[in-house]
XYZ file of C-alpha atoms in Angstrom:
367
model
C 11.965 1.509 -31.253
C 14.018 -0.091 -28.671
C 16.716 2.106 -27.002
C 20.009 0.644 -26.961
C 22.668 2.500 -24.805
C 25.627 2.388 -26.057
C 28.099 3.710 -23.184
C 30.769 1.262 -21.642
C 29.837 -2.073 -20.937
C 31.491 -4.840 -19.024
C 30.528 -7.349 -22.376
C 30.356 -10.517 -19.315
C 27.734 -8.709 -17.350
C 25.875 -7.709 -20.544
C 25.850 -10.726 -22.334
C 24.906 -12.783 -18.840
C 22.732 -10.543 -17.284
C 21.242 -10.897 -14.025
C 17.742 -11.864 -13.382
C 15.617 -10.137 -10.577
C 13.089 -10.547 -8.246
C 9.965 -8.391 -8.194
C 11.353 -6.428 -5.401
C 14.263 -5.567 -8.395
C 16.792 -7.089 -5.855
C 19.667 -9.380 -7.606
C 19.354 -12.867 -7.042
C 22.138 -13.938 -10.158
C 25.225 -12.683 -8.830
C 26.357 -16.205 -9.066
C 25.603 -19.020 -11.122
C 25.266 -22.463 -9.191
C 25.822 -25.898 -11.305
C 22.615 -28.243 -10.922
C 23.596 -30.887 -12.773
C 23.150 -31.925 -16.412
C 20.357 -29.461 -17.433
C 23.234 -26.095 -16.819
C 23.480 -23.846 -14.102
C 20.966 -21.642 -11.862
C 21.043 -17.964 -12.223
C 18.859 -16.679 -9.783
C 15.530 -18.685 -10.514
C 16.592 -19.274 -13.802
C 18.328 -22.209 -15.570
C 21.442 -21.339 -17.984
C 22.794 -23.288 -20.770
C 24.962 -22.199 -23.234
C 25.875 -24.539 -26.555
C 27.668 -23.258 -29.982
C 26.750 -22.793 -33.428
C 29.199 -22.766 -36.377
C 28.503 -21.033 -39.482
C 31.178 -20.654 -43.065
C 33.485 -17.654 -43.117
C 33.134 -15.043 -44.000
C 30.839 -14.174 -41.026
C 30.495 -11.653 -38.496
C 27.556 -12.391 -35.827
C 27.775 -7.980 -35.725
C 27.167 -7.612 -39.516
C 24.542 -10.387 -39.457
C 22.606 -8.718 -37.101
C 22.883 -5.324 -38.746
C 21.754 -6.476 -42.037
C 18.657 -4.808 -41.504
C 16.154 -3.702 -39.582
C 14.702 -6.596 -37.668
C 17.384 -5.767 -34.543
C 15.351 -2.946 -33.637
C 12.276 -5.025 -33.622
C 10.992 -7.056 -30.381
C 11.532 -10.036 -29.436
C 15.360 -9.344 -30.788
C 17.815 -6.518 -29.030
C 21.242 -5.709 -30.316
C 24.113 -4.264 -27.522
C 26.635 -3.230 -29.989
C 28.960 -2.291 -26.860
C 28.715 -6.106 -26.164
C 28.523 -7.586 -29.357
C 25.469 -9.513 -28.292
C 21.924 -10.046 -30.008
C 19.521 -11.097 -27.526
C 16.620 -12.665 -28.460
C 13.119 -13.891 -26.847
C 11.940 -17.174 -27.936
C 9.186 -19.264 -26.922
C 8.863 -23.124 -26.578
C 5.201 -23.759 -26.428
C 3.818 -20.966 -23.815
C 7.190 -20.330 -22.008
C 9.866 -17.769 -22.669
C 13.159 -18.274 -23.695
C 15.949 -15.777 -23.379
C 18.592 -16.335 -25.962
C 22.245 -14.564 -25.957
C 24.524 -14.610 -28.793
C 28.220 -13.084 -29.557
C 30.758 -14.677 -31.203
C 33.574 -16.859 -30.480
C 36.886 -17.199 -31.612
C 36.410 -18.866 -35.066
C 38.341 -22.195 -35.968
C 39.045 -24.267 -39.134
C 37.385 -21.656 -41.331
C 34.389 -22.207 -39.867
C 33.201 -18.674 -37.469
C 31.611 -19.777 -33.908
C 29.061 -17.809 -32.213
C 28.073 -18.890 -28.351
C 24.474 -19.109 -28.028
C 23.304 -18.884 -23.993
C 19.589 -20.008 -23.148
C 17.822 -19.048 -19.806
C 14.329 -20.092 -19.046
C 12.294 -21.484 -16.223
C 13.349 -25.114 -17.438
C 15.838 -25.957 -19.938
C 15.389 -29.777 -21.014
C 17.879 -31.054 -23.986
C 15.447 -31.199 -26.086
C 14.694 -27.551 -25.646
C 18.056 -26.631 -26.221
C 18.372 -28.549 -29.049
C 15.355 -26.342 -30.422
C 16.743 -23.251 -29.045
C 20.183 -23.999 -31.092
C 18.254 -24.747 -34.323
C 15.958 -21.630 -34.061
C 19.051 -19.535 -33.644
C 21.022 -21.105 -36.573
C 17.336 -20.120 -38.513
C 18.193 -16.390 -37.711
C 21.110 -16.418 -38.506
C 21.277 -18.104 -41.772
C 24.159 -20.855 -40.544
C 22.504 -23.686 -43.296
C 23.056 -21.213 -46.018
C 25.830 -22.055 -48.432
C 26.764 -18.613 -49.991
C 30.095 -19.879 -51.624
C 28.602 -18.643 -54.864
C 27.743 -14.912 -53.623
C 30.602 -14.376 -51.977
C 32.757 -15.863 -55.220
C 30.716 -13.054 -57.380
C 31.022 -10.098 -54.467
C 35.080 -11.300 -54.708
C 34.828 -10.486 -58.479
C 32.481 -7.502 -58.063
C 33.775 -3.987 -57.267
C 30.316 -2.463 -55.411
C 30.235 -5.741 -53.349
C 33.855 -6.902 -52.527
C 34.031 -4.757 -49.252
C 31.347 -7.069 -47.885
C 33.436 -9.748 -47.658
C 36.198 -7.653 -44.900
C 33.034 -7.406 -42.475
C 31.897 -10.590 -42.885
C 28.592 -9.552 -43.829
C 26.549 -11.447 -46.988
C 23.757 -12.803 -44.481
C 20.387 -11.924 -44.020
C 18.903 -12.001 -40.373
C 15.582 -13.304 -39.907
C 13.108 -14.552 -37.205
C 12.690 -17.940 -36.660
C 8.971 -17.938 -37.340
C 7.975 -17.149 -40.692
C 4.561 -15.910 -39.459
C 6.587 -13.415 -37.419
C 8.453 -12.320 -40.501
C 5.431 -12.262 -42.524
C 3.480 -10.107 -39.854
C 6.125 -7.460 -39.218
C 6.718 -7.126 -43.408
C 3.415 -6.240 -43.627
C 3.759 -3.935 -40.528
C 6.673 -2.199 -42.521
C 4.671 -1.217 -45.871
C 3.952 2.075 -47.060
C 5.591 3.500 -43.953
C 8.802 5.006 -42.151
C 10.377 2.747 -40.549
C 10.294 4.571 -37.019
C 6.283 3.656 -37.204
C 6.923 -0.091 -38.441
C 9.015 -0.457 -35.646
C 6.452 0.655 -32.867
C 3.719 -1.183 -34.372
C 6.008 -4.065 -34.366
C 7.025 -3.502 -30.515
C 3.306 -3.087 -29.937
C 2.442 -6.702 -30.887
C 5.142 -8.268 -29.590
C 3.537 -7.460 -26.047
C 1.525 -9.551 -26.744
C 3.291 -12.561 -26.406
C 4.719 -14.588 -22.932
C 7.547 -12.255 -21.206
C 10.102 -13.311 -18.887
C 9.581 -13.246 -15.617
C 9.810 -10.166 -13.429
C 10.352 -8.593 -17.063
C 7.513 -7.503 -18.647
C 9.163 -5.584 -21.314
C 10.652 -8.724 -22.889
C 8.056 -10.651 -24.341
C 8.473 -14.260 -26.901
C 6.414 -12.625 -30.126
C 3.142 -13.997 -29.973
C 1.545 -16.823 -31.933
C -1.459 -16.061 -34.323
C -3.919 -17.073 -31.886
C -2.786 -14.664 -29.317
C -3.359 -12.110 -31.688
C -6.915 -12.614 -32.438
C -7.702 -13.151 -28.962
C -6.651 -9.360 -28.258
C -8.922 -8.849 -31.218
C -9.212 -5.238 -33.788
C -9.154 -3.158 -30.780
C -5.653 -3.706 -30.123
C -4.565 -3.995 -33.673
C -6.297 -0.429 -33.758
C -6.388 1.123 -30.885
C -2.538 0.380 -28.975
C -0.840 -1.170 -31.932
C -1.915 1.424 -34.411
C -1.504 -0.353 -37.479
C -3.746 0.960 -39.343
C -5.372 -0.428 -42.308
C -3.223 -3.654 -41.887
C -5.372 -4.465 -39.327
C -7.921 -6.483 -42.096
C -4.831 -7.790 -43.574
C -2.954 -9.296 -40.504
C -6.401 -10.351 -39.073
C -7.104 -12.622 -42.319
C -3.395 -13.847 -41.861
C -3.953 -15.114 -38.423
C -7.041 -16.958 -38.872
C -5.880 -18.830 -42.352
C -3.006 -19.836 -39.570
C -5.215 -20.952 -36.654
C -7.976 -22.519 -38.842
C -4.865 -24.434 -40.595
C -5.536 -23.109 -44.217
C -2.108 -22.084 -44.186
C 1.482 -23.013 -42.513
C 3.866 -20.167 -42.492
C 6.087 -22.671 -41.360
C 6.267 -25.058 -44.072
C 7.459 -22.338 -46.183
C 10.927 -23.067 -45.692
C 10.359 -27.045 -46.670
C 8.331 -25.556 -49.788
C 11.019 -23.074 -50.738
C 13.945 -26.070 -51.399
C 11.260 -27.674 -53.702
C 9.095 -25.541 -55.834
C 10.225 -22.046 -58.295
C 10.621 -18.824 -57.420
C 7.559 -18.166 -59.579
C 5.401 -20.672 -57.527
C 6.655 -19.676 -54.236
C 6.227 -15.745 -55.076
C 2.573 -16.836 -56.045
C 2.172 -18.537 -52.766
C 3.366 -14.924 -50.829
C 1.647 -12.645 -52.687
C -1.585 -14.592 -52.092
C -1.242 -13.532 -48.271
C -3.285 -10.543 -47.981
C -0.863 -7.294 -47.089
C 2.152 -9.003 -48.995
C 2.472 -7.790 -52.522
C 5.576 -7.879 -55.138
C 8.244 -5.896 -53.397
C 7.371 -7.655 -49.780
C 6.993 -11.079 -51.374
C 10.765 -10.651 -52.728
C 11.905 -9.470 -49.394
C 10.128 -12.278 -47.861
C 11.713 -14.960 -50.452
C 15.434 -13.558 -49.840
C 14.392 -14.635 -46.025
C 13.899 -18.044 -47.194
C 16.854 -18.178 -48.978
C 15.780 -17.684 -52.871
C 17.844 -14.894 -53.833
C 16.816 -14.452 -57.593
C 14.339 -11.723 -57.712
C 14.561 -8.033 -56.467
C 11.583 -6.313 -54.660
C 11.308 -2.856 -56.531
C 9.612 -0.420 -54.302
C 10.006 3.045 -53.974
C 13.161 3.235 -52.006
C 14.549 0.673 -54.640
C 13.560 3.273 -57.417
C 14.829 6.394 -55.410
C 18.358 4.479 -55.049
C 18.664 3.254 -58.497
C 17.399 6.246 -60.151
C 20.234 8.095 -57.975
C 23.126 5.642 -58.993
C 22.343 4.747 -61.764
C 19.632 6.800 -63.954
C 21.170 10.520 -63.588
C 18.509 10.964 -61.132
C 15.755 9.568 -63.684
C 13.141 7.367 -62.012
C 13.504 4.144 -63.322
C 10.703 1.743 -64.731
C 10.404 -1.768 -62.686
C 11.454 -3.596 -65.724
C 14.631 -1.560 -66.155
C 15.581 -1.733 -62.347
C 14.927 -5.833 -62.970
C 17.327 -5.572 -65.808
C 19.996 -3.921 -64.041
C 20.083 -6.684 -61.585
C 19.815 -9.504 -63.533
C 23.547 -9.851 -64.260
C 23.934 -11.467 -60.396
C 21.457 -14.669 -61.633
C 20.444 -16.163 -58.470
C 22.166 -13.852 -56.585
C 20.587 -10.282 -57.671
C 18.611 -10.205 -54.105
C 21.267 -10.016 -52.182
C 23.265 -8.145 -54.674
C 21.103 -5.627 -54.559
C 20.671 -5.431 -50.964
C 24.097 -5.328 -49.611
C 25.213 -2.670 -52.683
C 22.396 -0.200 -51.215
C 23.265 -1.487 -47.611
C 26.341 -0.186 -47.828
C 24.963 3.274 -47.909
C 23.735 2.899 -44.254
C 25.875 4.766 -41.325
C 25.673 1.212 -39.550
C 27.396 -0.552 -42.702
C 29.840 2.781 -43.007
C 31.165 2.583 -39.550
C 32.031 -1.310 -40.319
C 33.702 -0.819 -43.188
C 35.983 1.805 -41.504
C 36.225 0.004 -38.722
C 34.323 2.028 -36.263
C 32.092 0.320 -33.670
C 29.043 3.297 -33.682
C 25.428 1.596 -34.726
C 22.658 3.828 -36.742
C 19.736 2.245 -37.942
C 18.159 2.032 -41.117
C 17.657 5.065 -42.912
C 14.283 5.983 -42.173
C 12.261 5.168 -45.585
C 8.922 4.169 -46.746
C 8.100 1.679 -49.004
C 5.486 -0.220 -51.009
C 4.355 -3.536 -50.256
């Protein structure tokens, strides 16, 4: 997993770091304006742009939802407040900084900054809309955060500003690291994760952060890596089959978020689970990343918590977890998640006010 220090930082020189030369000597130590495409840092062009997303928000909470942060292509600095990023538009890396901004009119402001080798408008335009996809700005959650206001377990939510589930961009990314993440501890999702975002174009001089890489890249490293460096395992078959339905266009991971403001949950569910690697539980944890929030993925940690809470220690049957839930309606996803979330040392220290990041508990779970 990615280490994050977490000593004192200067949050400018974090969030606008400096690019170097392969010698490692600083050539950023001052930004020069070159016109209407931003400014030069080092070799590299800078442009910055905002998004605005509904309050209750807070970019920190966001971020921390779940584990995804400690996954490459994203990095959280919680001295800094900043989730970096590595995007890609076509083969060339794109660094992207976010912390947030003072907020205004109700509406919370986060300041997105983009450095690549070239930053045309229309790339920042697609930078701005891939970062408003991980963050969830187009969500409207005025009816989960009416219930959490009404709701005991969830009201403390709403002091953090948290509520909003982070995602990647890509849905093929999200689909390819769920897999990665079942019927394992999380510490060993998270390297194979790491290990396959190598994979993918890096910025340059920094070989360490790499864009995730599309399915083609993938299957051009071939089993051997899957195997052999990535170590996944048995997923290998599954994330193989994944990446050639993508590349041979028998399926667009992509579209999924068109198809998900149109068809059922039932439909859509159907449509997951027929990716091989992706069964019930992963399927519901991929939906709440598209935004349908009306099913709960029972796995084993979902039974462990439940049958702690709320069985006397009993483990629970799927159908009576399913029931317990139920009462949120379209909102028993995220229900769900951000009751248990609040469990987690990182969602502890917000809620009294501390600024110390854990991770997820480390847990293991069925697809």
């Amino acid at each position: 997993m990615p280490a994050i220090a977490h000593g004192s930082f200067d949050r400018r020189r974090v969030v606008e770091r400096v690019i170097h030369d392969g010698a490692g000597t600083a050539r950023g130590g001052r930004s020069t304006t070159v016109g209407p495409s931003g400014t030069m840092r080092g070799s590299m062009i800078v442009r910055t742009t905002q998004l605005t997303i509904p309050e209750p928000f807070s970019l920190r909470a966001t971020a921390l939802s779940h584990g995804w942060h400690e996954c490459a292509p994203m990095h959280w600095c919680d001295a800094a407040g900043c989730l970096q990023v590595i995007e890609r538009d076509g083969d060339m890396p794109v660094r992207l900084s976010m912390v947030d901004a003072p907020s205004r009119g109700g509406q919370a402001r986060v300041r997105l900054t983009v450095e690549a080798d070239e930053i045309s408008d229309n790339t920042l335009s697609l930078m701005r809309s891939r970062a408003g996809v991980m963050l969830r700005a187009d969500l409207d959650l005025t009816g989960f955060h009416a219930l959490a206001a009404e709701t005991p377990v969830l009201k403390p939510i709403l002091s953090i500003g948290a509520g909003r589930l982070i995602r990647s961009a890509s849905m093929a990314e999200n689909i390819i690291k769920t897999i990665c993440g079942t019927n394992v501890n999380w510490a060993q999702a998270v390297k194979m994760i790491n290990r396959i975002a190598q994979l993918g174009p890096y910025i340059r001089n920094h070989r360490n952060l790499n864009a995730w890489p599309t399915c083609g890249e993938i299957l051009k490293a071939g089993d051997d890596y899957l195997l052999g460096v990535a170590r996944v395992g048995y997923r290998t078959k599954s994330i193989r089959a994944f990446c050639r339905s993508v590349v041979d266009g028998a399926f667009d991971p992509d579209a999924l978020d068109a198809v998900a403001r149109t068809e059922s949950t039932d439909v859509l569910c159907k449509r997951l689970t027929a990716i091989s690697g992706v069964g019930p539980a992963s399927a519901a944890f991929l939906l709440g990343l598209l935004g349908r929030f009306d099913k709960v993925g029972v796995d084993s940690w979902t039974i462990a918590y439940t049958a702690e809470r709320y069985f006397n220690g009993r483990k629970p049957t799927v159908r009576q977890v399913e029931k317990l839930f139920a009462r949120y309606g379209e909102w028993r996803h995220l229900a769900w998640w951000f009751e248990q979330w609040q469990q987690w040392e990182t969602a502890k220290s917000m809620l009294n006010g501390g600024n110390r990041h854990q991770g997820p508990r480390a847990r293991r779970h069925q697809a």
